[in-house]
mmCIF file of C-alpha atoms and ligand atoms in Angstrom:
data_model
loop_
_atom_site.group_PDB
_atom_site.id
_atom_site.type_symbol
_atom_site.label_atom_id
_atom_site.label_comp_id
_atom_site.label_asym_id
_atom_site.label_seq_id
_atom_site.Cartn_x
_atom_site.Cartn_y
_atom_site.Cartn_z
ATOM 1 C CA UNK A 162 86.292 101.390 95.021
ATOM 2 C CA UNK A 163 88.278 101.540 91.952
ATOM 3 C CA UNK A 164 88.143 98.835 89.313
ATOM 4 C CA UNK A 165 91.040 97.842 87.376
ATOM 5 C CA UNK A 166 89.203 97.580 84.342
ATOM 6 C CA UNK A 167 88.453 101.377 84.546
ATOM 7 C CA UNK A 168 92.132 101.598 84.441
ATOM 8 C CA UNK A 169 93.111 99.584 81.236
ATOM 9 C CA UNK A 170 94.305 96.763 83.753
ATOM 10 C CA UNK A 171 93.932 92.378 82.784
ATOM 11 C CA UNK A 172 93.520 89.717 85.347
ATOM 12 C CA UNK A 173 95.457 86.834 84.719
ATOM 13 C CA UNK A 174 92.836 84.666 83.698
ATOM 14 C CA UNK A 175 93.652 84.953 79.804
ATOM 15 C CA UNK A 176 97.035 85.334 80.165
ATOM 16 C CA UNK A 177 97.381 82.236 82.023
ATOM 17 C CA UNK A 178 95.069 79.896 79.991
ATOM 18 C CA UNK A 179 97.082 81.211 76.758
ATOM 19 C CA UNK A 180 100.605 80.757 78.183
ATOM 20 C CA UNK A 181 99.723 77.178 79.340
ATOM 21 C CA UNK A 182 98.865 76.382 75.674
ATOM 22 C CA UNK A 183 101.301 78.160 74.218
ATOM 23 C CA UNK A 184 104.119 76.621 76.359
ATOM 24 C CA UNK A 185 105.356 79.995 78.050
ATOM 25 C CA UNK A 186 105.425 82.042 81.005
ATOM 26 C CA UNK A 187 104.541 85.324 81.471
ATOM 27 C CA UNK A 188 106.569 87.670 82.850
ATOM 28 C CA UNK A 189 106.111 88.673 86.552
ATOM 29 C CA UNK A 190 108.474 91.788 87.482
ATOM 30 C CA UNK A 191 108.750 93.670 90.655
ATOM 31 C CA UNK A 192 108.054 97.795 90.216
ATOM 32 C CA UNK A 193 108.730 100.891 92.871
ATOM 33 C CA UNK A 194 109.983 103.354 90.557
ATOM 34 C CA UNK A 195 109.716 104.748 88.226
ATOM 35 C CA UNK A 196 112.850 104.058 86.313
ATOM 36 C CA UNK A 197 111.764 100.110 87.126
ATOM 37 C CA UNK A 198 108.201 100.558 85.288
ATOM 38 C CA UNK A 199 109.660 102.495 82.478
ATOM 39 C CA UNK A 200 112.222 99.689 81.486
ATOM 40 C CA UNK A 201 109.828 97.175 81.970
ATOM 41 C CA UNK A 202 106.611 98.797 79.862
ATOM 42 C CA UNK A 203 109.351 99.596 76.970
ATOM 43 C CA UNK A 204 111.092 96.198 77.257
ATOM 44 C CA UNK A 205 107.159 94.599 76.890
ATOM 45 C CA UNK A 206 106.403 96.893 74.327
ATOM 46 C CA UNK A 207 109.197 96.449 72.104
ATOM 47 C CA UNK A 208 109.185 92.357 72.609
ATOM 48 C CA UNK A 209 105.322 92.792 72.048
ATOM 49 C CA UNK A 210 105.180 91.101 75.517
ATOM 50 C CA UNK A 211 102.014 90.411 77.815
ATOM 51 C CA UNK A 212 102.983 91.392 81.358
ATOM 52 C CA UNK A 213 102.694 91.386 85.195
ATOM 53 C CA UNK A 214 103.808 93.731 87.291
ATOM 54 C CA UNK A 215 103.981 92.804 90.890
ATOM 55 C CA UNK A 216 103.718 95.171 93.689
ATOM 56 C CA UNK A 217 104.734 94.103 97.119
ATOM 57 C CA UNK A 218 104.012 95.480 100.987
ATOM 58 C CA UNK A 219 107.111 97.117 101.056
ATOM 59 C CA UNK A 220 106.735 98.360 98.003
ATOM 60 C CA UNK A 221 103.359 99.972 98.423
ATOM 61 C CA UNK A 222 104.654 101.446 101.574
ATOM 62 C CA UNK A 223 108.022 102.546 100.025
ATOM 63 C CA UNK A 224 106.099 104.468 97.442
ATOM 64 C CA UNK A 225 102.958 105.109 98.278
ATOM 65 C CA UNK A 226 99.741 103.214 97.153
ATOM 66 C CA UNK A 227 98.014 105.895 95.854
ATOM 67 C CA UNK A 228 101.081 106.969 93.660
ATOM 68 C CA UNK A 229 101.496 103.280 92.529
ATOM 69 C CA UNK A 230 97.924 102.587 91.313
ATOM 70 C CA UNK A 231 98.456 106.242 88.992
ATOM 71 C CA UNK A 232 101.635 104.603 88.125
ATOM 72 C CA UNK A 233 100.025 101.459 86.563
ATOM 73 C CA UNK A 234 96.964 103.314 85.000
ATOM 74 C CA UNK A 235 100.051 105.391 83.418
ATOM 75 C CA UNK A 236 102.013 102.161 82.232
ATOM 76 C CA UNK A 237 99.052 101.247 80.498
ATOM 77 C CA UNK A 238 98.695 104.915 78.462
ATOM 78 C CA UNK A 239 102.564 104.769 78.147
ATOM 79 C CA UNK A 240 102.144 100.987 76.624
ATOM 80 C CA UNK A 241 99.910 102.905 74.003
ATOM 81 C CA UNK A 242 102.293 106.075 73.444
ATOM 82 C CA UNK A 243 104.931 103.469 72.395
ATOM 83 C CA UNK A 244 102.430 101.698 69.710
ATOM 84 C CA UNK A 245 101.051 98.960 71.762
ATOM 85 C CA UNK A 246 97.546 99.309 71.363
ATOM 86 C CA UNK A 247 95.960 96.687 73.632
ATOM 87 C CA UNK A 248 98.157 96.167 76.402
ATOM 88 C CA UNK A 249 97.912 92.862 78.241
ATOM 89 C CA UNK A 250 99.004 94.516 81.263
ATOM 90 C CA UNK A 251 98.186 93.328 84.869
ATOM 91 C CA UNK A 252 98.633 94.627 88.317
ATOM 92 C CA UNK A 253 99.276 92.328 90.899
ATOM 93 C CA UNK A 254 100.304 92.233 94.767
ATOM 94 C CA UNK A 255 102.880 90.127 95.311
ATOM 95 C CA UNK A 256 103.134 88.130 98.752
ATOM 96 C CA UNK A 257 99.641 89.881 100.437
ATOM 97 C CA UNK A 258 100.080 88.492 103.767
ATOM 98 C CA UNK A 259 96.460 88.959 105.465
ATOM 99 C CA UNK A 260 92.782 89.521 103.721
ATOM 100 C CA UNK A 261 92.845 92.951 104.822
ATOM 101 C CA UNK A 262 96.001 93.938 102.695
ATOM 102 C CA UNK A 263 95.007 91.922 99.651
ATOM 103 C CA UNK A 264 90.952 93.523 100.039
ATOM 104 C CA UNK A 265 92.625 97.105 100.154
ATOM 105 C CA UNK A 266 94.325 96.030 96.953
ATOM 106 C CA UNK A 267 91.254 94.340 95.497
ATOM 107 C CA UNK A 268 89.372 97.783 96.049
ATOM 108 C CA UNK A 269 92.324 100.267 94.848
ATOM 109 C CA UNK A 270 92.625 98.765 91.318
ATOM 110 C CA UNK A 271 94.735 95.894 91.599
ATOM 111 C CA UNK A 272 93.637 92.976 88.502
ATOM 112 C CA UNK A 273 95.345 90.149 90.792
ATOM 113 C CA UNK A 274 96.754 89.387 94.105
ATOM 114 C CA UNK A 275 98.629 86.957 96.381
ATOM 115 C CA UNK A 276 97.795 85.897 99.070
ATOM 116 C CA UNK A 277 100.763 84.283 100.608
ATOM 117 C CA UNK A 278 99.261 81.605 103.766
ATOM 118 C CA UNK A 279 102.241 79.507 103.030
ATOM 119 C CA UNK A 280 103.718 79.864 106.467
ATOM 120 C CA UNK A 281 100.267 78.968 108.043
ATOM 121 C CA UNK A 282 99.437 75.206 108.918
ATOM 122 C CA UNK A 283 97.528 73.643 105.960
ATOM 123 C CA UNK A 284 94.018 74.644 107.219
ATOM 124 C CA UNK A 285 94.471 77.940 108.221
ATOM 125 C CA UNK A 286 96.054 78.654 104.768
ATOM 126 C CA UNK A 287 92.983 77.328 103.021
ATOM 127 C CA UNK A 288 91.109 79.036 105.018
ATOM 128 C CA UNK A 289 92.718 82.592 104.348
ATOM 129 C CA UNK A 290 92.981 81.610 100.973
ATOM 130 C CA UNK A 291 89.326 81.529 100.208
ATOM 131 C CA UNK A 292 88.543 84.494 102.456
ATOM 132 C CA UNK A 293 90.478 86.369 99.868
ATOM 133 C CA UNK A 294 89.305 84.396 96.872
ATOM 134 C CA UNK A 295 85.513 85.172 98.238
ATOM 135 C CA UNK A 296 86.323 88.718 98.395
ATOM 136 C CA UNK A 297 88.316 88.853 94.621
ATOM 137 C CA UNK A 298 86.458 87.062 92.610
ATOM 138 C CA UNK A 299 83.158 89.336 93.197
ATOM 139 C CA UNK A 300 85.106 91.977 91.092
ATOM 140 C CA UNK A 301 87.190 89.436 88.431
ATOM 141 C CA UNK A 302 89.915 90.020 90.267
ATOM 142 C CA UNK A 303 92.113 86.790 90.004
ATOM 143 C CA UNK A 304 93.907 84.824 93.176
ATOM 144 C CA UNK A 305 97.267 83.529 93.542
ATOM 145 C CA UNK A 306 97.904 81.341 96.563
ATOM 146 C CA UNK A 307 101.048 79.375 97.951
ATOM 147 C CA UNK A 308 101.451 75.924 99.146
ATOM 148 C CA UNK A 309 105.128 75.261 100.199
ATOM 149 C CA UNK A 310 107.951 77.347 101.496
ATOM 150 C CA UNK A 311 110.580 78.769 99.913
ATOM 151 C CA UNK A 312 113.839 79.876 101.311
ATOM 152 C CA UNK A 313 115.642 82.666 101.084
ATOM 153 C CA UNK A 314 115.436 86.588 102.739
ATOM 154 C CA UNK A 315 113.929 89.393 101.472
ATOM 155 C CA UNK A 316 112.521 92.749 103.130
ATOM 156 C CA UNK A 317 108.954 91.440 103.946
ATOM 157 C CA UNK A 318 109.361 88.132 102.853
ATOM 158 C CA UNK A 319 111.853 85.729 104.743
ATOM 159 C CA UNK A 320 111.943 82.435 105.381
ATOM 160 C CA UNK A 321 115.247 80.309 106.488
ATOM 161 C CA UNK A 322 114.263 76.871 105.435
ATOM 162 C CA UNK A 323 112.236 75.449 102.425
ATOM 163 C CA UNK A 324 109.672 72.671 102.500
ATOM 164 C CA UNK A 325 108.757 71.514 98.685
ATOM 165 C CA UNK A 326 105.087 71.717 98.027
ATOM 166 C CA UNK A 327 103.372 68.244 98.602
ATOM 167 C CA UNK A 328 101.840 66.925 95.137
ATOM 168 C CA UNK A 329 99.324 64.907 97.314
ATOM 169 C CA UNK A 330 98.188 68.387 98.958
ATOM 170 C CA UNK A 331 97.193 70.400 95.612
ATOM 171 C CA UNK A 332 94.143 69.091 94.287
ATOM 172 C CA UNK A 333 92.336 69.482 97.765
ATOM 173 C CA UNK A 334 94.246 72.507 97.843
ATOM 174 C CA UNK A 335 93.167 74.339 94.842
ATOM 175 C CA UNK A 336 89.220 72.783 95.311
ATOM 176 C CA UNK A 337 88.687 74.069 98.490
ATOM 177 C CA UNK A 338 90.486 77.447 97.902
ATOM 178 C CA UNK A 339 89.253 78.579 94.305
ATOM 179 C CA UNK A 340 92.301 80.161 93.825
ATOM 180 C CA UNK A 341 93.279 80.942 90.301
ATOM 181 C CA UNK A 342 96.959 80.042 90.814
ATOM 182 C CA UNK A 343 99.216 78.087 92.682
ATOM 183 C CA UNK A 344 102.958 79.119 93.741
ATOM 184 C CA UNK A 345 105.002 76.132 94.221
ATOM 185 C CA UNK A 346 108.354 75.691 95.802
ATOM 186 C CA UNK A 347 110.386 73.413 93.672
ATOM 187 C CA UNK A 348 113.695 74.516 94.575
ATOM 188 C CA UNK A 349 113.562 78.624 93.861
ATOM 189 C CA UNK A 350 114.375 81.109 96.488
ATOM 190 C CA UNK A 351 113.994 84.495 96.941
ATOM 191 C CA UNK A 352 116.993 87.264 96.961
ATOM 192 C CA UNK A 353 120.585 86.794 95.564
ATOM 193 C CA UNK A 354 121.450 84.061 97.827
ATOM 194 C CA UNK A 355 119.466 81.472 96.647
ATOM 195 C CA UNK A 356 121.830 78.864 97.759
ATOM 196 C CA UNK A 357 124.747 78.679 100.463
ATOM 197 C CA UNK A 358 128.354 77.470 99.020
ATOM 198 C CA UNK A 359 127.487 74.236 100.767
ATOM 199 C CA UNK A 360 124.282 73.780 98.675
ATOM 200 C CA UNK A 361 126.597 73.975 95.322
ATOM 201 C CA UNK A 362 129.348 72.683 93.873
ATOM 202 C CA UNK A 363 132.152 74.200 91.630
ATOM 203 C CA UNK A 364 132.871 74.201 88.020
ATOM 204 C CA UNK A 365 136.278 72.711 88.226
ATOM 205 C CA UNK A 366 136.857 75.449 84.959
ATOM 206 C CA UNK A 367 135.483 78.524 86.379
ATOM 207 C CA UNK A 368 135.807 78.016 89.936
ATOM 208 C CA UNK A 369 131.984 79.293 89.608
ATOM 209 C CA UNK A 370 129.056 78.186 92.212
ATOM 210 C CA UNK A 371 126.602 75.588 90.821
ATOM 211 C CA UNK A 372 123.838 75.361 92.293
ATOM 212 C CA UNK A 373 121.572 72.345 92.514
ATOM 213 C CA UNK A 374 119.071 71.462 90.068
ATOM 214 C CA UNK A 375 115.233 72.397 90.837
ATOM 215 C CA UNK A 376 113.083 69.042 91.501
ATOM 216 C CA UNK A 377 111.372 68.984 88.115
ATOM 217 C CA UNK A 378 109.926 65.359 89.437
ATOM 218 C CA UNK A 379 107.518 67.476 92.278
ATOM 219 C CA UNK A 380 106.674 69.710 89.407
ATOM 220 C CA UNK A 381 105.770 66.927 87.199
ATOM 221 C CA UNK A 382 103.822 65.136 90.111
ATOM 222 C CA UNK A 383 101.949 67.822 90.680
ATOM 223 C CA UNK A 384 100.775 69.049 87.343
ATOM 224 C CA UNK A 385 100.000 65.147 87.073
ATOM 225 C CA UNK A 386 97.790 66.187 90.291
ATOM 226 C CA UNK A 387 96.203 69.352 88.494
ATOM 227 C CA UNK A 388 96.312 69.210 84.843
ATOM 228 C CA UNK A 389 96.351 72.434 83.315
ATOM 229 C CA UNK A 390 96.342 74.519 86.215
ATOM 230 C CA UNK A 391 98.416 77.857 86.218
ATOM 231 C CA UNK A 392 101.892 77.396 88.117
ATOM 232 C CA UNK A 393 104.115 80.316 89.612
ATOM 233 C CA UNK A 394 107.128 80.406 90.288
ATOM 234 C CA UNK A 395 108.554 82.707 92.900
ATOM 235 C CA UNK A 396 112.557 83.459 93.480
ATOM 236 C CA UNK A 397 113.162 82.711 89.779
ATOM 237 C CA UNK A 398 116.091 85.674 89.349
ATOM 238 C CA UNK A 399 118.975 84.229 87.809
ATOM 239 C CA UNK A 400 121.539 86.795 89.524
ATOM 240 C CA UNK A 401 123.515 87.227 86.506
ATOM 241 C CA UNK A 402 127.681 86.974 87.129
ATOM 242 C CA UNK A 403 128.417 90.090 84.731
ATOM 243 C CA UNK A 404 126.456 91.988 87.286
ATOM 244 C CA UNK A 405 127.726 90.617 90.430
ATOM 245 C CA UNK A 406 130.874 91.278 88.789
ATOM 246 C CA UNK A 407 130.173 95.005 87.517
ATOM 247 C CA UNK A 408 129.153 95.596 91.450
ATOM 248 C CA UNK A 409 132.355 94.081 93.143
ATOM 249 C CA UNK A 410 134.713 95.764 90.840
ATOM 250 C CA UNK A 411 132.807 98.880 91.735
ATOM 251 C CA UNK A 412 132.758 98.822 95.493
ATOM 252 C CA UNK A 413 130.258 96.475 96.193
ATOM 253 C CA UNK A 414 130.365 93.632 98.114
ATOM 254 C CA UNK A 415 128.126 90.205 97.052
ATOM 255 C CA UNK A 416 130.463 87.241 97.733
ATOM 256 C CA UNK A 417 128.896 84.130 96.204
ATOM 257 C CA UNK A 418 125.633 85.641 95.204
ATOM 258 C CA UNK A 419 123.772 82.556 93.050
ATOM 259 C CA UNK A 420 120.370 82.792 91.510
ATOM 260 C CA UNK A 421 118.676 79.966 89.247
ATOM 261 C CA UNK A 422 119.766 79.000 85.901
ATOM 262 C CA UNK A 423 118.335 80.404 82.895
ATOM 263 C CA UNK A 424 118.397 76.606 81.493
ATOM 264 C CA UNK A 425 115.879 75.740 84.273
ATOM 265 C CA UNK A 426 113.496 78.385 83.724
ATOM 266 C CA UNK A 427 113.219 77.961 80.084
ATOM 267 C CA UNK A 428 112.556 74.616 80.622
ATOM 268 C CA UNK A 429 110.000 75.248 83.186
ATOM 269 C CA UNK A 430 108.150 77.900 80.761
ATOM 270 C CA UNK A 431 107.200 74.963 78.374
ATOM 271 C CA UNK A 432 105.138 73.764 81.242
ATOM 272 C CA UNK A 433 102.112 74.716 83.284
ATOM 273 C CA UNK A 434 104.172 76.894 84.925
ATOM 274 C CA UNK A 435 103.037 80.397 83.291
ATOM 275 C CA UNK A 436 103.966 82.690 85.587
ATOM 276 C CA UNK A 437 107.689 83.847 86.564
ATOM 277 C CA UNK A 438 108.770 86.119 89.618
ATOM 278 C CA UNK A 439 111.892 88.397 88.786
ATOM 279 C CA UNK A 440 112.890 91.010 91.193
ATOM 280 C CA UNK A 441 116.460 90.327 92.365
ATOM 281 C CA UNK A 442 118.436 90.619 88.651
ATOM 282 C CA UNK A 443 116.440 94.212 88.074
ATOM 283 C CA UNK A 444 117.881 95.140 91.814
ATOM 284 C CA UNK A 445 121.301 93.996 90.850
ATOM 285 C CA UNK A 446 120.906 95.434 86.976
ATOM 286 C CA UNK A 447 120.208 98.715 88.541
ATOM 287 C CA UNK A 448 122.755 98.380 91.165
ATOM 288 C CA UNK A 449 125.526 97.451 89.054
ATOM 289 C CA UNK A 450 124.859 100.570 86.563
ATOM 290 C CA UNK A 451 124.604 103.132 89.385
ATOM 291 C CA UNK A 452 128.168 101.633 91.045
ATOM 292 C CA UNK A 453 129.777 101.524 87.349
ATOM 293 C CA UNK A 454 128.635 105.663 86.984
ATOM 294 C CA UNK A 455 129.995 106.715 90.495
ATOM 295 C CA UNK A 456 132.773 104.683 90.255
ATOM 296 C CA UNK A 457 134.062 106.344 86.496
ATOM 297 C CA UNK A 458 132.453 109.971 87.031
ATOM 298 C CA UNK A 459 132.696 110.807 91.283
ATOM 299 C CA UNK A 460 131.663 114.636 90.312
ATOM 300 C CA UNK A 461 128.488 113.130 88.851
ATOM 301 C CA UNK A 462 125.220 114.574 91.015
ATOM 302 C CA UNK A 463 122.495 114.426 88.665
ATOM 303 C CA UNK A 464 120.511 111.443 89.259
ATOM 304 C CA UNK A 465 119.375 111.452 85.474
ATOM 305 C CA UNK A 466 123.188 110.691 84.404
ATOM 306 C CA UNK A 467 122.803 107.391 86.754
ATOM 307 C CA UNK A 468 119.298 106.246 87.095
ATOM 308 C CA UNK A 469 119.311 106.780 83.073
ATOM 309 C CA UNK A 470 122.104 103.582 82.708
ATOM 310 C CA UNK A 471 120.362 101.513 85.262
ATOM 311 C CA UNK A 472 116.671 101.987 83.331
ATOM 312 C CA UNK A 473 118.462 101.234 80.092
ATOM 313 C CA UNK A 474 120.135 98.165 81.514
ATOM 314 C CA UNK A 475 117.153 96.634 83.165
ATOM 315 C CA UNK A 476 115.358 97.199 79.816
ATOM 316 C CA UNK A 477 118.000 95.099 78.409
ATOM 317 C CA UNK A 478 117.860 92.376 80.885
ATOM 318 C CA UNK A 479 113.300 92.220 80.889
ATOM 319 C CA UNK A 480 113.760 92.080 76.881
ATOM 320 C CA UNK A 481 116.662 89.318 77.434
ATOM 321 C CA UNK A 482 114.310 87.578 79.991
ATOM 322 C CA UNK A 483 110.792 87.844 77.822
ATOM 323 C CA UNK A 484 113.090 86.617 74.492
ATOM 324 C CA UNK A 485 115.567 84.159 75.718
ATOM 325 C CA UNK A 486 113.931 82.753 78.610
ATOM 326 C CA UNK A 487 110.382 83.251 79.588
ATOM 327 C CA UNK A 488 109.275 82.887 75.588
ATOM 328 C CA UNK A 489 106.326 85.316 75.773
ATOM 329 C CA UNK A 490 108.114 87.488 72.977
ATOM 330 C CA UNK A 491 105.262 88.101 69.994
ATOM 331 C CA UNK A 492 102.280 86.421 72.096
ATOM 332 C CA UNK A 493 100.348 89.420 72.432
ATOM 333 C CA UNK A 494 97.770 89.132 69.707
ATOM 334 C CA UNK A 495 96.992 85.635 71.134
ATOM 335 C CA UNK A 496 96.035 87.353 74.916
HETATM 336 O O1 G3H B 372 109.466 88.149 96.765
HETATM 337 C C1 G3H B 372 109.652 89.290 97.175
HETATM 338 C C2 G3H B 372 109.909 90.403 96.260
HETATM 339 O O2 G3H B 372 111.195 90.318 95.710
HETATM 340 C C3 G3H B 372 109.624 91.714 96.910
HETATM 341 O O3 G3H B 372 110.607 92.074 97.801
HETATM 342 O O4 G3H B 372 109.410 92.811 99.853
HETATM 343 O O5 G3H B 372 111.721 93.612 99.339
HETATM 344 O O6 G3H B 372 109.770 94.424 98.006
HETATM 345 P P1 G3H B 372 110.360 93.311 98.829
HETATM 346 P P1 13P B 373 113.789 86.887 93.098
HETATM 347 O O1 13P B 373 114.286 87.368 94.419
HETATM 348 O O2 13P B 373 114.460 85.611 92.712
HETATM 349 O O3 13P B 373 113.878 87.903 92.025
HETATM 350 O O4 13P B 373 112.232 86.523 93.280
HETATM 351 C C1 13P B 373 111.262 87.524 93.224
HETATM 352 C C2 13P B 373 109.935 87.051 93.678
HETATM 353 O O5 13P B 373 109.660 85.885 93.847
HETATM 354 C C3 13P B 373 108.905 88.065 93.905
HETATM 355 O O6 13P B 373 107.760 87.533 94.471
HETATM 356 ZN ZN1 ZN B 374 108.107 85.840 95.762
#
């Protein structure tokens, strides 16, 4: 049993109650490399950021738990290195689909995790819920849970329709559960096809997919429900054009790829919801640098000359996410 405090780790519990009052969200970014966790402890460091970083089942298995956990507990000295001296800095599985994953977390030095019941009818998931919760908060170790479906497809985490969360389900919800957060679906999706062509409709100027708005009336009904409780939001990558662009005009092929707009999000920040999934725009960030490199230098073979761009962009895009959208820029004496 390791505890994340050993490792220099946070729950969310702070973090959350500070971001609700402060009317921002706290980043939550997806990590499983170490290019990825470089970009995003500078990016915090520099914006003087609190931060989550998210660890899902395929990433654990992609590169290795054990390797992971020394990752984190090295984010936290490399936070330091680069002047930060108390870093707000939690680990956190994202989308733990049974209590044995999210236990095996608990006990390896995770400060949060998810446990994602969502596809589960409503009693099972309450039921799995505070399994977990049972289990996580004997060591302070903080709970998200789900209520709702999101759409969307990703590696370990698919689902083809969505189902917004009920407002009339979350107070018996989040009672009988304990759980320290709630995920809602409000219109997000995961990957970088949040919405089909259908779903959207053009700018007449651009010829650009819009895509619809999110339902800020469910959000507002339900943190009418539960005042002051800490909201996630899941599939919140914004799939910027510039990259979608860099990648097609490099080889790549993502016809219509639409995320959520930044607009939105910002919006959503100066509300209970304080905590913000981003994994897609750091794939495509990453993905767009590499294609740009290979496409202008084809003798290029040292993975340094390419994996350096793609770090250095997605530490551009976290610090243009933490500044620009997410507000959480300059809050970390308040944590
Ligand atoms: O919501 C899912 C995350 O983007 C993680 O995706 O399961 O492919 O690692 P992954
Ligand atoms: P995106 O696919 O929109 O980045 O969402 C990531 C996410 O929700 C991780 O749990
Ligand atoms: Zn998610």
């Amino acid at each position: 049993m390791v505890s994340y405090k050993e490792l220099g780790l946070v729950n969310t519990r702070e973090m959350f109650a500070k971001a609700i009052k402060g009317g921002y969200a706290i980043p939550a970014f997806n990590f499983n490399n170490m290019e990825q966790l470089q970009a995003i402890v500078k990016a915090c460091a520099e914006t003087k950021s609190p931060v989550i970083l998210q660890v899902s089942k395929g990433a654990r298995n992609y590169a290795n738990q054990t390797l992971l956990r020394y990752m984190a507990q090295g984010a936290v000295e490399y936070a330091k290195e680069l002047g930060w001296e108390k870093p707000q800095i939690c680990l956190h599985l994202d989308h733990g689909d049974s209590f044995e994953l999210c236990k095996s977390c608990v006990d390896f030095g995770f400060s949060s995790v998810m446990i994602d019941a969502s596809s589960l009818p409503y009693e099972e998931n309450i039921a799995l819920t505070k399994k977990v919760v049972d289990y996580a908060h004997q060591y302070d170790v903080t709970v998200e849970a789900e209520l709702g479906v999101l759409a969307g497809v990703e590696d370990e985490v698919s689902s083809a329709v969505s189902h917004y969360t009920k407002p009339e389900e979350v107070v018996d919800f989040a009672t009988r559960t304990g759980c320290d957060s709630l995920a809602i679906s409000i219109g997000t999706s995961h990957g970088a096809y949040k919405f089909t062509p259908e779903q959207c409709t053009r700018d007449p100027k651009t010829g650009k997919l819009v895509p619809p708005p999110l339902a800020f009336d469910v959000l507002d009904a339900i943190m009418e429900q539960l005042p002051g409780f800490p909201i996630v939001l899941h599939g919140s990558s914004s799939v910027p054009q510039e990259y979608v662009d860099i990648i097609n005009a490099n080889g790549g092929k993502l016809p219509d790829a639409v995320g959520i707009p930044e607009e939105q999000l910002r919006l959503a920040s100066k509300s209970a919801v304080c905590k913000i999934n981003i994994d897609s725009d750091s794939r495509l960030a990453f993905t767009a640098a590499v294609r740009k490199v290979f496409a202008e230098k084809p003798g290029e073979f040292d993975p340094r000359k390419y994996c350096g761009p793609a770090r250095d962009l997605m530490e551009e895009l976290y610090k243009h996410k933490i500044t620009d959208v997410l507000g959480s820029d300059g809050k970390l004496a308040q944590c």
